[in-house]
Coordinates of C-alpha atoms in Angstrom, one line a residue:
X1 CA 28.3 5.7 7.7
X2 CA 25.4 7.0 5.9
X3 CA 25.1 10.6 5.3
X4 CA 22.7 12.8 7.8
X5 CA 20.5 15.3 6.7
X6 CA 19.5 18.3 9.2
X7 CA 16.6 19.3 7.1
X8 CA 13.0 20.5 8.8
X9 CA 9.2 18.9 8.1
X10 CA 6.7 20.8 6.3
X11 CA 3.9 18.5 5.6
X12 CA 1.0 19.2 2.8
X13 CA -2.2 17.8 4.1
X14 CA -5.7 16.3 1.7
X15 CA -3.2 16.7 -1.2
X16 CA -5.9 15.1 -4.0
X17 CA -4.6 12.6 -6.3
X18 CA -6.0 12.0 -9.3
X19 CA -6.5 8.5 -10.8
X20 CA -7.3 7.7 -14.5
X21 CA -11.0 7.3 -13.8
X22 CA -11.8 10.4 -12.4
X23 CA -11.3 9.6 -8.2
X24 CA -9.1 11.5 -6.5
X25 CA -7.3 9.9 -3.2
X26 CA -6.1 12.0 0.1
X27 CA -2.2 12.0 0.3
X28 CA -0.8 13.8 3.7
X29 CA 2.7 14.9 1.9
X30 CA 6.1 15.4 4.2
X31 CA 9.3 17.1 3.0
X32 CA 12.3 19.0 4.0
X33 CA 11.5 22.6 3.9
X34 CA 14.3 23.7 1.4
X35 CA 16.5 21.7 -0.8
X36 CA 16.8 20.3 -4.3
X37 CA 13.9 17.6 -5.6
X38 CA 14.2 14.5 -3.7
X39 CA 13.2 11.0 -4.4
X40 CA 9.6 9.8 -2.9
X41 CA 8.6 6.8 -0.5
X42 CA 5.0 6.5 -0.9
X43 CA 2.9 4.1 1.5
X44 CA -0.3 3.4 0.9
X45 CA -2.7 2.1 3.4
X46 CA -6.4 1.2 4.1
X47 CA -5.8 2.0 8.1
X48 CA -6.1 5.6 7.9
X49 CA -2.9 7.7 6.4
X50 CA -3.3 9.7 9.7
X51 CA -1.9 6.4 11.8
X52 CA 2.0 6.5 11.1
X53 CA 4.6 6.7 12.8
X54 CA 5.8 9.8 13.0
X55 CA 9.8 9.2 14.6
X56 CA 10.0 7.2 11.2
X57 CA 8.7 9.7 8.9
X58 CA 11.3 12.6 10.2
X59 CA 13.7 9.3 9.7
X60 CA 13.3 9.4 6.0
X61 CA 13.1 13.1 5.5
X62 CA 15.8 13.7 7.2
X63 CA 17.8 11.9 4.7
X64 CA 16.5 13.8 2.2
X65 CA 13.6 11.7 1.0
X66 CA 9.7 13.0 0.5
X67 CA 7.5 10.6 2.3
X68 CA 3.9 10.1 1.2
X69 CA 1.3 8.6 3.2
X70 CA -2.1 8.2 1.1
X71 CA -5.6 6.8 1.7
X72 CA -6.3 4.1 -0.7
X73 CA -9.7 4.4 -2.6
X74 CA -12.9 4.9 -0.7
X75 CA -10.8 4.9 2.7
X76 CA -10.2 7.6 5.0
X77 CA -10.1 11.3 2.8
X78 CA -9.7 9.2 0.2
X79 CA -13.2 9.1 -2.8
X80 CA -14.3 5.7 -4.4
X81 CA -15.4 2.4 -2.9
X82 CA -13.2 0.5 -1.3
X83 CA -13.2 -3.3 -2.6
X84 CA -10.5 -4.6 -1.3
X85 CA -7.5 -4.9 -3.2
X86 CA -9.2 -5.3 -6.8
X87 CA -8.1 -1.3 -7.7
X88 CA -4.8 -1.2 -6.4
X89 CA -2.7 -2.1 -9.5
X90 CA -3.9 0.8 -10.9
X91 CA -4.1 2.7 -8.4
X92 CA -0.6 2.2 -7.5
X93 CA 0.0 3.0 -10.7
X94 CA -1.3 6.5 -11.1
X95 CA 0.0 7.2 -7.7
X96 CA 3.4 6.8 -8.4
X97 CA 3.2 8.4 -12.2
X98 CA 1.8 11.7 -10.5
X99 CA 4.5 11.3 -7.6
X100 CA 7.5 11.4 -10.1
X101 CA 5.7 14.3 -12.0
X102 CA 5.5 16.7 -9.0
X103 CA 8.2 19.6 -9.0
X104 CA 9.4 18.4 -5.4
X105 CA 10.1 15.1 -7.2
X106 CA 13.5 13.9 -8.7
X107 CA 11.3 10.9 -10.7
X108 CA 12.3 8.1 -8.5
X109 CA 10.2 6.5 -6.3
X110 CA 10.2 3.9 -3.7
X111 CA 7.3 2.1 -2.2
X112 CA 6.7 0.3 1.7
X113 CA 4.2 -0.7 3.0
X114 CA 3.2 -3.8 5.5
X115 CA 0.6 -6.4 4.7
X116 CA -2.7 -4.8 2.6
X117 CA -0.2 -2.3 1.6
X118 CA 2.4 -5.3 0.9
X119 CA 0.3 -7.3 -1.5
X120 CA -1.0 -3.7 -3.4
X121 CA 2.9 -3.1 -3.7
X122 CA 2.7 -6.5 -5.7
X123 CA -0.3 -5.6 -7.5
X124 CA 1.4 -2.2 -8.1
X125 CA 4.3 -3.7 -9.8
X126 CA 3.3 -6.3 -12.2
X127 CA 1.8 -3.2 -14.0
X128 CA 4.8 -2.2 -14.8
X129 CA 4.8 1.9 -13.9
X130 CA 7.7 3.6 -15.3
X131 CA 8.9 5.4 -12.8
X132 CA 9.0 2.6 -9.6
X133 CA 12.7 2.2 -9.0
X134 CA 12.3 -0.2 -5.4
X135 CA 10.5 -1.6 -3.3
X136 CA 10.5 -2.5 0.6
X137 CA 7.3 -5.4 0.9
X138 CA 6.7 -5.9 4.6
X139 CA 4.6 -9.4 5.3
X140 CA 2.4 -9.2 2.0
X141 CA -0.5 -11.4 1.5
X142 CA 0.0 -14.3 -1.1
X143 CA -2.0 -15.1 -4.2
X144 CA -6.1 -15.6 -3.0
X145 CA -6.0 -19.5 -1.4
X146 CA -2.3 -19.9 -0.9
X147 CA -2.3 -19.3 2.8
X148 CA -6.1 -20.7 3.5
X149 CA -6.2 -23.5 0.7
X150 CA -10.2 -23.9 1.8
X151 CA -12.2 -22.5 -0.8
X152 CA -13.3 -20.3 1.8
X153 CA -12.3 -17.1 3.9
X154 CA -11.2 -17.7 7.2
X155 CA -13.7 -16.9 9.9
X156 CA -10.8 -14.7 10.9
X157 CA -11.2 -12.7 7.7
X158 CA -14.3 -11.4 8.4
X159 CA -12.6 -9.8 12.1
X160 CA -10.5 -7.6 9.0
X161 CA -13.6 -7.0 6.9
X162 CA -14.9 -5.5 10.2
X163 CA -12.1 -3.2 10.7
X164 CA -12.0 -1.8 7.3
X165 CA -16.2 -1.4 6.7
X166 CA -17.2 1.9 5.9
X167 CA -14.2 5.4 5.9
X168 CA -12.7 4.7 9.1
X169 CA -11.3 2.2 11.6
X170 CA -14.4 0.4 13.6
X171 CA -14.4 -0.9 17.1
X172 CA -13.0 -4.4 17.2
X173 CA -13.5 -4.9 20.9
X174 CA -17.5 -4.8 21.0
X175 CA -17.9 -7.9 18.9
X176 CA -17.9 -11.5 21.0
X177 CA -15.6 -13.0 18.0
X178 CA -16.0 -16.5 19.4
X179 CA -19.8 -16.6 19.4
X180 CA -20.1 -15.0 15.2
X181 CA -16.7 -17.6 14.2
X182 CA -19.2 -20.4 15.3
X183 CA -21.8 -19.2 12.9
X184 CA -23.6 -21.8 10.2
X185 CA -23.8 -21.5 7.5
X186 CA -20.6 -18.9 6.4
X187 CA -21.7 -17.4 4.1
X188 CA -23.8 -15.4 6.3
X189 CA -21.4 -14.9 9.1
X190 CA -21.5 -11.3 8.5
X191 CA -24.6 -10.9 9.5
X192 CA -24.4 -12.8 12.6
X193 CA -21.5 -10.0 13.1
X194 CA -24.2 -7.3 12.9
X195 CA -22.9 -6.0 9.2
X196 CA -24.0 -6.8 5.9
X197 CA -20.4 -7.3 4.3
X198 CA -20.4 -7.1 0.6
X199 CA -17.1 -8.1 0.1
X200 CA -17.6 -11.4 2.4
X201 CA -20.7 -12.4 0.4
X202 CA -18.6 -11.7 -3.2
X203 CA -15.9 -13.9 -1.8
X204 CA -18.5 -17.0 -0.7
X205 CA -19.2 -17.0 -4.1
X206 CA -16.0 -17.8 -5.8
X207 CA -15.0 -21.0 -3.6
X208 CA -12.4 -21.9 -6.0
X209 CA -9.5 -20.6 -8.1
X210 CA -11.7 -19.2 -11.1
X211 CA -11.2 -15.9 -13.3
X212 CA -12.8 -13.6 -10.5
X213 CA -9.9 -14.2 -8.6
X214 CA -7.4 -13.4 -11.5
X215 CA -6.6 -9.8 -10.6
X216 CA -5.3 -10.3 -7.7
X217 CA -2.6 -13.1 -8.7
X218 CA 0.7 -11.5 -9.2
X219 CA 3.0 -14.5 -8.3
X220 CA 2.8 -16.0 -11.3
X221 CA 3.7 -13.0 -12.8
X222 CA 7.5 -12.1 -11.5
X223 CA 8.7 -12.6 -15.2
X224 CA 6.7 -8.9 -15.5
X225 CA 8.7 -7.4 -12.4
X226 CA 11.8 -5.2 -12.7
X227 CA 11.7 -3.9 -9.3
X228 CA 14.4 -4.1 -6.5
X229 CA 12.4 -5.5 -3.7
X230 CA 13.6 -5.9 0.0
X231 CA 11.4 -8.8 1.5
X232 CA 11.0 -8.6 5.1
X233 CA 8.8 -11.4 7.4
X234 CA 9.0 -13.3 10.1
X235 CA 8.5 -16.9 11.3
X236 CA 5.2 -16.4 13.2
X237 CA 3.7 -14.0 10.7
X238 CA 0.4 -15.7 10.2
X239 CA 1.1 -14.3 5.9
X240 CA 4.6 -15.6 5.9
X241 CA 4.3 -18.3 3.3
X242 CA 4.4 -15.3 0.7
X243 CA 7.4 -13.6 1.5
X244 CA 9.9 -16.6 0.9
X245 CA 7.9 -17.6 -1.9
X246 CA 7.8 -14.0 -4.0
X247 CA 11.9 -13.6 -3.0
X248 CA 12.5 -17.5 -4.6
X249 CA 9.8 -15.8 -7.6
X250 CA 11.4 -12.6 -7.8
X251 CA 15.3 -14.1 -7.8
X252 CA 14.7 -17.0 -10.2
X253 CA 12.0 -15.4 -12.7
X254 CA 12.3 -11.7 -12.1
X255 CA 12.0 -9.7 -15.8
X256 CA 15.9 -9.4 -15.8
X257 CA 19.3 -11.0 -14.3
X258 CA 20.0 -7.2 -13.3
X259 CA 17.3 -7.1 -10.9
X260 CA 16.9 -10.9 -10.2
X261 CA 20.5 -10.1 -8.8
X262 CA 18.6 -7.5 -6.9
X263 CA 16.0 -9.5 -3.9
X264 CA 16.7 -9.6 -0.5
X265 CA 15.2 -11.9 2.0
X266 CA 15.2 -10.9 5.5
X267 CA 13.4 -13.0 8.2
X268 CA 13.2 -12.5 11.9
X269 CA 12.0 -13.9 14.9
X270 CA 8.9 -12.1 14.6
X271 CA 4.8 -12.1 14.1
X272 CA 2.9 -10.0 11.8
X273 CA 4.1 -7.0 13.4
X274 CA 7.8 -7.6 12.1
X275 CA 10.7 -6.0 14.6
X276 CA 7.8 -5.3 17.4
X277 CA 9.2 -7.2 20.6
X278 CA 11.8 -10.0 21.1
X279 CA 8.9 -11.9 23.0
X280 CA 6.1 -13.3 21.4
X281 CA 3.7 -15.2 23.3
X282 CA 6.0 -17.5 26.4
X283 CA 9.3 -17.1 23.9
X284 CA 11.7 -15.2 24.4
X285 CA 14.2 -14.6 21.5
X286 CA 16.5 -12.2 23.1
X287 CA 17.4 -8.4 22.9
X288 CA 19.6 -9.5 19.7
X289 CA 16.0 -10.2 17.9
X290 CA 15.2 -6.3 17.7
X291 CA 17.5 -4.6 14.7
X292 CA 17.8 -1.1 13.3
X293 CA 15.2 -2.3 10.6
X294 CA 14.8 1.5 9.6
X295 CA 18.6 1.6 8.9
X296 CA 18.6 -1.6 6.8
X297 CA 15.4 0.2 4.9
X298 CA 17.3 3.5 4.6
X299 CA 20.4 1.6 3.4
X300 CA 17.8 -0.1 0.6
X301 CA 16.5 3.3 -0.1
X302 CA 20.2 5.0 -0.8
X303 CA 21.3 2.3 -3.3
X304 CA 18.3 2.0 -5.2
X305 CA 16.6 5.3 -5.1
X306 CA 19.6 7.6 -4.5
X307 CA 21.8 5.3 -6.7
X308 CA 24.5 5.8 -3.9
X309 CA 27.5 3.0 -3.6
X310 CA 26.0 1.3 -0.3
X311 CA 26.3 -2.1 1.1
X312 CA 22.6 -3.4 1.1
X313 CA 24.0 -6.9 3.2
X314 CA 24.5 -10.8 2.2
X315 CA 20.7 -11.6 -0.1
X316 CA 19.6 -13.8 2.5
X317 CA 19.5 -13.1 6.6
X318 CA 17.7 -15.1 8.5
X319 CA 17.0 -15.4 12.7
X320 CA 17.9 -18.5 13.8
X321 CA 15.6 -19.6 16.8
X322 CA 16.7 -22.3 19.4
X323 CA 20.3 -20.5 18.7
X324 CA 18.8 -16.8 18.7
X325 CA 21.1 -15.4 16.5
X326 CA 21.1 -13.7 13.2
X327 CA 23.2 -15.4 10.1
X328 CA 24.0 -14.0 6.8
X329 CA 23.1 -16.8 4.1
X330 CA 23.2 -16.8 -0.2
X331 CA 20.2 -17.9 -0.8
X332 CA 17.2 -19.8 -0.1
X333 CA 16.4 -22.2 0.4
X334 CA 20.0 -23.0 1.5
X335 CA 22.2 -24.8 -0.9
X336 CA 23.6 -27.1 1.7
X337 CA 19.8 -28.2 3.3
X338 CA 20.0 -32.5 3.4
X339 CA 16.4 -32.9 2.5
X340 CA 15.2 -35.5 5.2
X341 CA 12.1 -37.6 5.5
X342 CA 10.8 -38.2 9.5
X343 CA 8.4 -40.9 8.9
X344 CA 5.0 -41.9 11.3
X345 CA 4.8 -44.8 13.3
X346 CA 3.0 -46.4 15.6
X347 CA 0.9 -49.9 16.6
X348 CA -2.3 -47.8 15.9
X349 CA -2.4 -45.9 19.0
X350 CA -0.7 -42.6 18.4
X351 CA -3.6 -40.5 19.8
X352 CA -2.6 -37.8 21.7
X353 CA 0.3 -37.7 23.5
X354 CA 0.3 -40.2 26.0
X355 CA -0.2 -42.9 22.7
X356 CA 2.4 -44.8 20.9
X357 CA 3.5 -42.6 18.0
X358 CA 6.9 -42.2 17.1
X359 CA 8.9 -40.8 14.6
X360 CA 11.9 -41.6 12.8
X361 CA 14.4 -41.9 10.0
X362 CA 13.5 -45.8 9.6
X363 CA 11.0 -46.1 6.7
X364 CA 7.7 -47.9 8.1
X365 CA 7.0 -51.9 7.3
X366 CA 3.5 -53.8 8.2
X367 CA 2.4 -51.2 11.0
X368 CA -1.3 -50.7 11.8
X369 CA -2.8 -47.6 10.5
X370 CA -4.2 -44.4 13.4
X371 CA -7.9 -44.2 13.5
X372 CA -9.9 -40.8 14.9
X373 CA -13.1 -39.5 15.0
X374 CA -13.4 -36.0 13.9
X375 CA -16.6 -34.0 14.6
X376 CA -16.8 -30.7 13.3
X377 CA -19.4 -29.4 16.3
X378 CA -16.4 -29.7 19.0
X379 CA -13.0 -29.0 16.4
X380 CA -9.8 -29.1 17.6
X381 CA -8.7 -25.3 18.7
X382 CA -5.8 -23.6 16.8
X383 CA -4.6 -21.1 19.8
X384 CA -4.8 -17.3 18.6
X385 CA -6.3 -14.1 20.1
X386 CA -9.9 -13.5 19.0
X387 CA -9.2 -10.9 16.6
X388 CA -7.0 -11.1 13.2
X389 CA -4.0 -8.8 14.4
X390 CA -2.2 -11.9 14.9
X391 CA -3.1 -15.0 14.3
X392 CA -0.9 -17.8 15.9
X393 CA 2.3 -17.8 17.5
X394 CA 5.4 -19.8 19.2
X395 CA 2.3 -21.3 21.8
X396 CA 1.9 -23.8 23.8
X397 CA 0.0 -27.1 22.6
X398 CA 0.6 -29.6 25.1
X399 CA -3.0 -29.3 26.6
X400 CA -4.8 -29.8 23.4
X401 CA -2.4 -32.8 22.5
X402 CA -4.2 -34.7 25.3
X403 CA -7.6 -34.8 22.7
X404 CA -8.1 -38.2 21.1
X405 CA -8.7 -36.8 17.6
X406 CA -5.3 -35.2 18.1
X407 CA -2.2 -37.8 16.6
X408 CA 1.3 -37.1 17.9
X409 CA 4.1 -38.4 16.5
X410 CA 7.6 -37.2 18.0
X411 CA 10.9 -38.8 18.2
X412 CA 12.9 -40.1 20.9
X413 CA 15.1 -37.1 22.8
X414 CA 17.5 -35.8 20.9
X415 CA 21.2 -36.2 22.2
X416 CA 22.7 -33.4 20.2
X417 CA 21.6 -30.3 18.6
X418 CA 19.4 -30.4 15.0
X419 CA 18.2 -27.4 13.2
X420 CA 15.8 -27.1 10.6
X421 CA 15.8 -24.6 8.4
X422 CA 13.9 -24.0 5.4
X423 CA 10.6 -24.9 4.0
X424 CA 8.3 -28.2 5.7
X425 CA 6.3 -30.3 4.0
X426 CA 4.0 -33.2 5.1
X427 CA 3.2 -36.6 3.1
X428 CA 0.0 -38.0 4.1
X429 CA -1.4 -41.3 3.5
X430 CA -5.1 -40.9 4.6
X431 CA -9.0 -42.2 4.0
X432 CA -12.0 -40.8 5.8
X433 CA -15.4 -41.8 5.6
X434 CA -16.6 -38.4 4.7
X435 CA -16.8 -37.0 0.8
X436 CA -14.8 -34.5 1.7
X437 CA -12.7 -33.2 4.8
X438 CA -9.5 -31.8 6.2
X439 CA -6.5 -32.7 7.3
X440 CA -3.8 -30.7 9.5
X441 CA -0.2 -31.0 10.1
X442 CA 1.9 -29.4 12.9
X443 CA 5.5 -29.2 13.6
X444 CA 6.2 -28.9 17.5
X445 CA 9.6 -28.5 19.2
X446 CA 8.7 -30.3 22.7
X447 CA 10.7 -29.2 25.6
X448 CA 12.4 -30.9 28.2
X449 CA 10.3 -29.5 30.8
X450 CA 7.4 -30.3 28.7
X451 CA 6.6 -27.0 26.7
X452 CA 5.0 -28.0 23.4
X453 CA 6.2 -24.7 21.1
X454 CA 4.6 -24.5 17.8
X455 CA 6.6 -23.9 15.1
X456 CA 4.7 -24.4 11.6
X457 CA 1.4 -26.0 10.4
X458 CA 0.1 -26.3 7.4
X459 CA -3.2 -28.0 5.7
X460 CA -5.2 -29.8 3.0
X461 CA -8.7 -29.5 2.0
X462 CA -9.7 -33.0 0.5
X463 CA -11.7 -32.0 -2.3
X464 CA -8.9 -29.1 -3.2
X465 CA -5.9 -32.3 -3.0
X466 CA -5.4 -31.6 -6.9
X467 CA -5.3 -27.8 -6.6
X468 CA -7.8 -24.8 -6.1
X469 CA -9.0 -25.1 -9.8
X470 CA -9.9 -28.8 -9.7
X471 CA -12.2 -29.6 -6.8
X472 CA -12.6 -33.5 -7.0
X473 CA -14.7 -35.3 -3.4
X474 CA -13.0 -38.4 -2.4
X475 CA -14.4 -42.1 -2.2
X476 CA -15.3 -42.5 1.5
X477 CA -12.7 -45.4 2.5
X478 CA -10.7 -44.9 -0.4
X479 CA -6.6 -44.2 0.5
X480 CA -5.5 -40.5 -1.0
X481 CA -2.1 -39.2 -0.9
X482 CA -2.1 -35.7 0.2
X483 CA 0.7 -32.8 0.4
X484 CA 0.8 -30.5 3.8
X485 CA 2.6 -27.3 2.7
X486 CA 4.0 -25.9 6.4
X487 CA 5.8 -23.4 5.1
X488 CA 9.0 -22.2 6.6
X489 CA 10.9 -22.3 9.9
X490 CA 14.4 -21.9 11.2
X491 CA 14.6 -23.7 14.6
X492 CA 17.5 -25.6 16.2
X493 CA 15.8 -28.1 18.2
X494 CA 18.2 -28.5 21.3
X495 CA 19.6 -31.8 22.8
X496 CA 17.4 -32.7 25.4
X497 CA 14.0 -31.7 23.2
X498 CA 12.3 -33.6 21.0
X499 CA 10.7 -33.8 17.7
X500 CA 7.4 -33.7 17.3
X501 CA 4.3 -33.7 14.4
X502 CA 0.9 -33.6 15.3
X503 CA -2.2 -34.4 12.5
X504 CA -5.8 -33.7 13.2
X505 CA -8.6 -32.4 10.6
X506 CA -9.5 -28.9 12.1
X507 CA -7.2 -26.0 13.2
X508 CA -10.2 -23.8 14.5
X509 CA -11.0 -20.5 13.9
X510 CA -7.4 -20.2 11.9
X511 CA -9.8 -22.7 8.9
X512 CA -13.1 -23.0 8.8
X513 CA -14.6 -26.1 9.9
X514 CA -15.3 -29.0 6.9
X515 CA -18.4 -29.8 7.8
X516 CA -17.4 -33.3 6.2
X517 CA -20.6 -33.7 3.4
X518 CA -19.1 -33.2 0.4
X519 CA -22.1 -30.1 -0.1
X520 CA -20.9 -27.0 -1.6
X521 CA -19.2 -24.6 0.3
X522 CA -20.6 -22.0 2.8
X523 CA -24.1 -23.0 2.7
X524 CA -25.3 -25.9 4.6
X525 CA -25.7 -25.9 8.7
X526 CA -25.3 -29.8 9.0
X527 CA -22.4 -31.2 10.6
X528 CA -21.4 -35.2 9.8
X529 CA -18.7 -36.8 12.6
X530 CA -15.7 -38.0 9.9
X531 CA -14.0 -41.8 10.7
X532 CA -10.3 -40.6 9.5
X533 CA -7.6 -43.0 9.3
X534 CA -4.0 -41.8 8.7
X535 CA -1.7 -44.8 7.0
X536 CA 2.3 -45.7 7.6
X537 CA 3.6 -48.2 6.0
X538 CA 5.3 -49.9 3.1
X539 CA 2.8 -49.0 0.7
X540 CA 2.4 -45.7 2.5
X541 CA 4.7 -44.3 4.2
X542 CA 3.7 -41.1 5.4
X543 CA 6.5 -38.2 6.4
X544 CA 7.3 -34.8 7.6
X545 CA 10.2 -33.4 5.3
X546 CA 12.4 -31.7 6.8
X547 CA 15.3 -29.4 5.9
X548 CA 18.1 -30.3 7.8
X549 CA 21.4 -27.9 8.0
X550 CA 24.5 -29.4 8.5
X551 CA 25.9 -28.4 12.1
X552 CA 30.1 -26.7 12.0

């Protein structure tokens, strides 16, 4: 059992921090009262350093840690302009440096932080400060384009741009966020909003991976990190591609085999708010998908900032849904996962779900290819709440799988239990007549009473087929393999449900509508109705990959 501290609060408010150039950043400070120097958890946030919780503050210092809550630059007390995420390397930096200098300090310091103050973490870390001896990364951002592979923001982006304009918080609630996410052309969405966002507009202008971007790519950078770093997600985290990805970075390329040794992976049941509520949207995963996440923190905390001889738990634990139970694993993806293809098929009438698609472990012969028409005016919906707190969830898509320019594919009911577990990929064989246009992928777990649950999806913008740095437009007719990236799930599909992968071309307002003319990005009103045909057979024999675990 871990030690416990009866020490009281004292908090130093407006504490000024003072960066290399000049700008000095608000830091509320909370300590014991008396004791020897202690080592520091700093969290920095754009959402106000006022809006914590306080229960898990007194947590922390109670143990006998200093816990820092600062306002990163130009938010809240905090001087500067805030431009999101290009300072916070630094930043981080300097913050840390004039942490483990203070006389209340023992020198070692520990960052947390969820989200915006996830991906500054990373940013933080490939700089390399001195005195950073772990980190706990809560649902971090990837690298720009990895989770929206458009060229463009979300329209969902600009709900956060919203919320972070100007010092404070803003009103989320006055804004009709359906009305400004139909908006042409994108670029000037902001102002259809009512704002004039500077940070939207710098975006629109960098539509591919190019050297503006740069500064804020740290996972190709883990050979620079030698960080301890507890990774914590969940399934439905609308950011979660990043967090298995920066563990697999961080445990295969991390700067040493001391700290590669050193990662953690812990995934729950959970959306973007991780360890909120065992129910998220209709599913219900069970009092058992709540844990004592601020023990397993603390536990982090005492072996790598205390340098005490505590357990930290297996490097991989993962909430298994369908089951609903937690289990301890070695890594990830698992060593044991039987990669297996689920290939389309139909007679050329797989759309919606009351069509002929199927799909299988047979490989396709001479089958006719799907045909549907995709028109960007009236897209395909992705279901989410109107603002960007959380986008997606475990819902409900057996209404919308009754559109035409929705393909389902599923198999036939399963007559004993199958879980997948690990990261999902989609092959896809397809043409369109448009010069450029998307494609979507969905895996579905369909219930026997007919629930359609969402599990993963993923994407492809055509022109972006060959990566964010190469936008090529495609030869209307012309056949194009393309690779979905889904990202990951853990889901025992039940016997009794079924198997199921949807494909359309718009997952709206999660992407941004292609408006199908090949024109650049963001700036044109016009919208062109695509022909899009999706191939499965011999030649091209398009598949969902999925990760298959052995059942014991």
């Amino acid at each position: 059992m871990l030690p416990d501290y009866p020490r009281e609060l004292q908090i130093q408010f407006d504490q000024r921090v003072p960066m290399r150039d000049g700008v000095t950043l608000s830091a509320d400070i909370y300590m014991p009262v008396a004791g020897a120097p202690c080592p520091v958890i700093l969290m920095r946030t754009p959402y106000m350093k006022a809006h914590i919780n306080l229960d898990t503050v007194k947590y922390f210092v109670r143990h006998g840690y200093i816990y820092i809550s600062l306002d990163v630059r130009g938010r809240g007390d905090s001087d500067g302009e805030f431009i999101p995420y290009f300072n916070e390397g630094r930043d981080g930096y300097d913050a840390i440096e004039w942490c483990a200098s203070q006389p209340w300090s023992n020198g070692r310091v520990g960052t947390i932080g969820a989200s915006y103050g996830g991906r500054s973490q990373w940013l933080t870390a490939v700089e390399r400060p001195p005195h950073l001896n772990a980190m706990i990364v809560l649902v971090p951002p990837s690298d720009p384009f990895v989770e929206t592979p458009t060229g463009t923001p979300s329209p969902m982006h600009l709900c956060w741009l919203h919320l972070t304009s100007g010092r404070t918080l803003q009103s989320m609630d006055v804004v009709e966020w359906e009305q400004v996410y139909q908006h042409l052309p994108l670029v000037s969405m902001d102002e259809r909003l009512g704002r004039n966002i500077l940070a939207w507009r710098r975006e629109m202008q960098h539509t591919q991976l190019d050297d503006y971007w740069l500064p804020l790519c740290y996972q190709q950078r883990f050979e620079q990190i030698d960080v301890p770093v507890l990774h914590i997600s969940g399934w439905y985290d609308d950011e979660q591609i990043g967090t298995p990805l920066n563990y697999i970075g961080m445990v295969t390329r991390g700067a040493t085999a001391e700290v590669r040794a050193q990662q953690r992976l812990l995934m729950g049941p959970w959306g973007h708010a991780t360890n909120a509520d065992a129910k998220l949207g209709m599913v219900d995963f069970g009092p058992q998908a709540i844990i004592d996440l601020r023990g397993e923190q603390l536990r982090w905390y005492e072996r790598y900032l205390k340098q005490l001889d505590v357990e930290v738990g297996a490097p991989v634990r993962i909430f298994v849904m369908g089951d609903n139970e937690w289990r301890d694993e070695q890594e990830w993806p698992l060593a044991r996962t039987q990669w297996t293809p689920y290939y389309l098929h139909s007679q050329g009438r797989a759309n919606s779900r009351f069509g002929d698609g199927s799909l299988s472990l047979q490989k396709p012969a001479e089958e006719v290819c799907d045909t549907y028409q995709y028109d960007p005016a009236h897209p395909v919906p992705f279901i989410t709440d109107a603002t960007s707190s959380q986008i997606g969830g475990p819902d409900d898509y057996s209404s919308l799988q009754r559109r035409d320019d929705v393909l389902v594919y599923s198999t036939e009911v399963l007559s004993e239990d199958i879980e997948v577990t690990g990261p999902v990929k989609v092959q896809l064989y397809a043409a369109s007549s448009a010069p450029d246009t998307d494609f979507m992928a969905m895996l579905i777990d369909v219930w026997p009473n007919g629930f359609r649950q969402r599990l993963c999806d993923g994407m492809v913008r055509a022109r972006f087929r060959n990566g964010m740095q190469h936008p090529e437009l495609i030869e209307p007719g012309q056949i194009y393999h393309c690779t979905l990236d889904c990202w990951n799930i853990s889901q025992v599909f039940k016997a009794g449900h079924r198997i199921c992968v949807q494909i359309t071309s718009s997952a709206f307002p999660k992407y941004d509508r292609n408006q199908n003319t090949g024109e650049p990005l963001g700036l044109s009103t016009t919208l062109v109705t695509a022909k899009q045909r999706i191939y499965h057979d011999s030649e091209h024999p398009s598949f969902i990959q999925l990760p298959l675990i052995p059942r014991t």
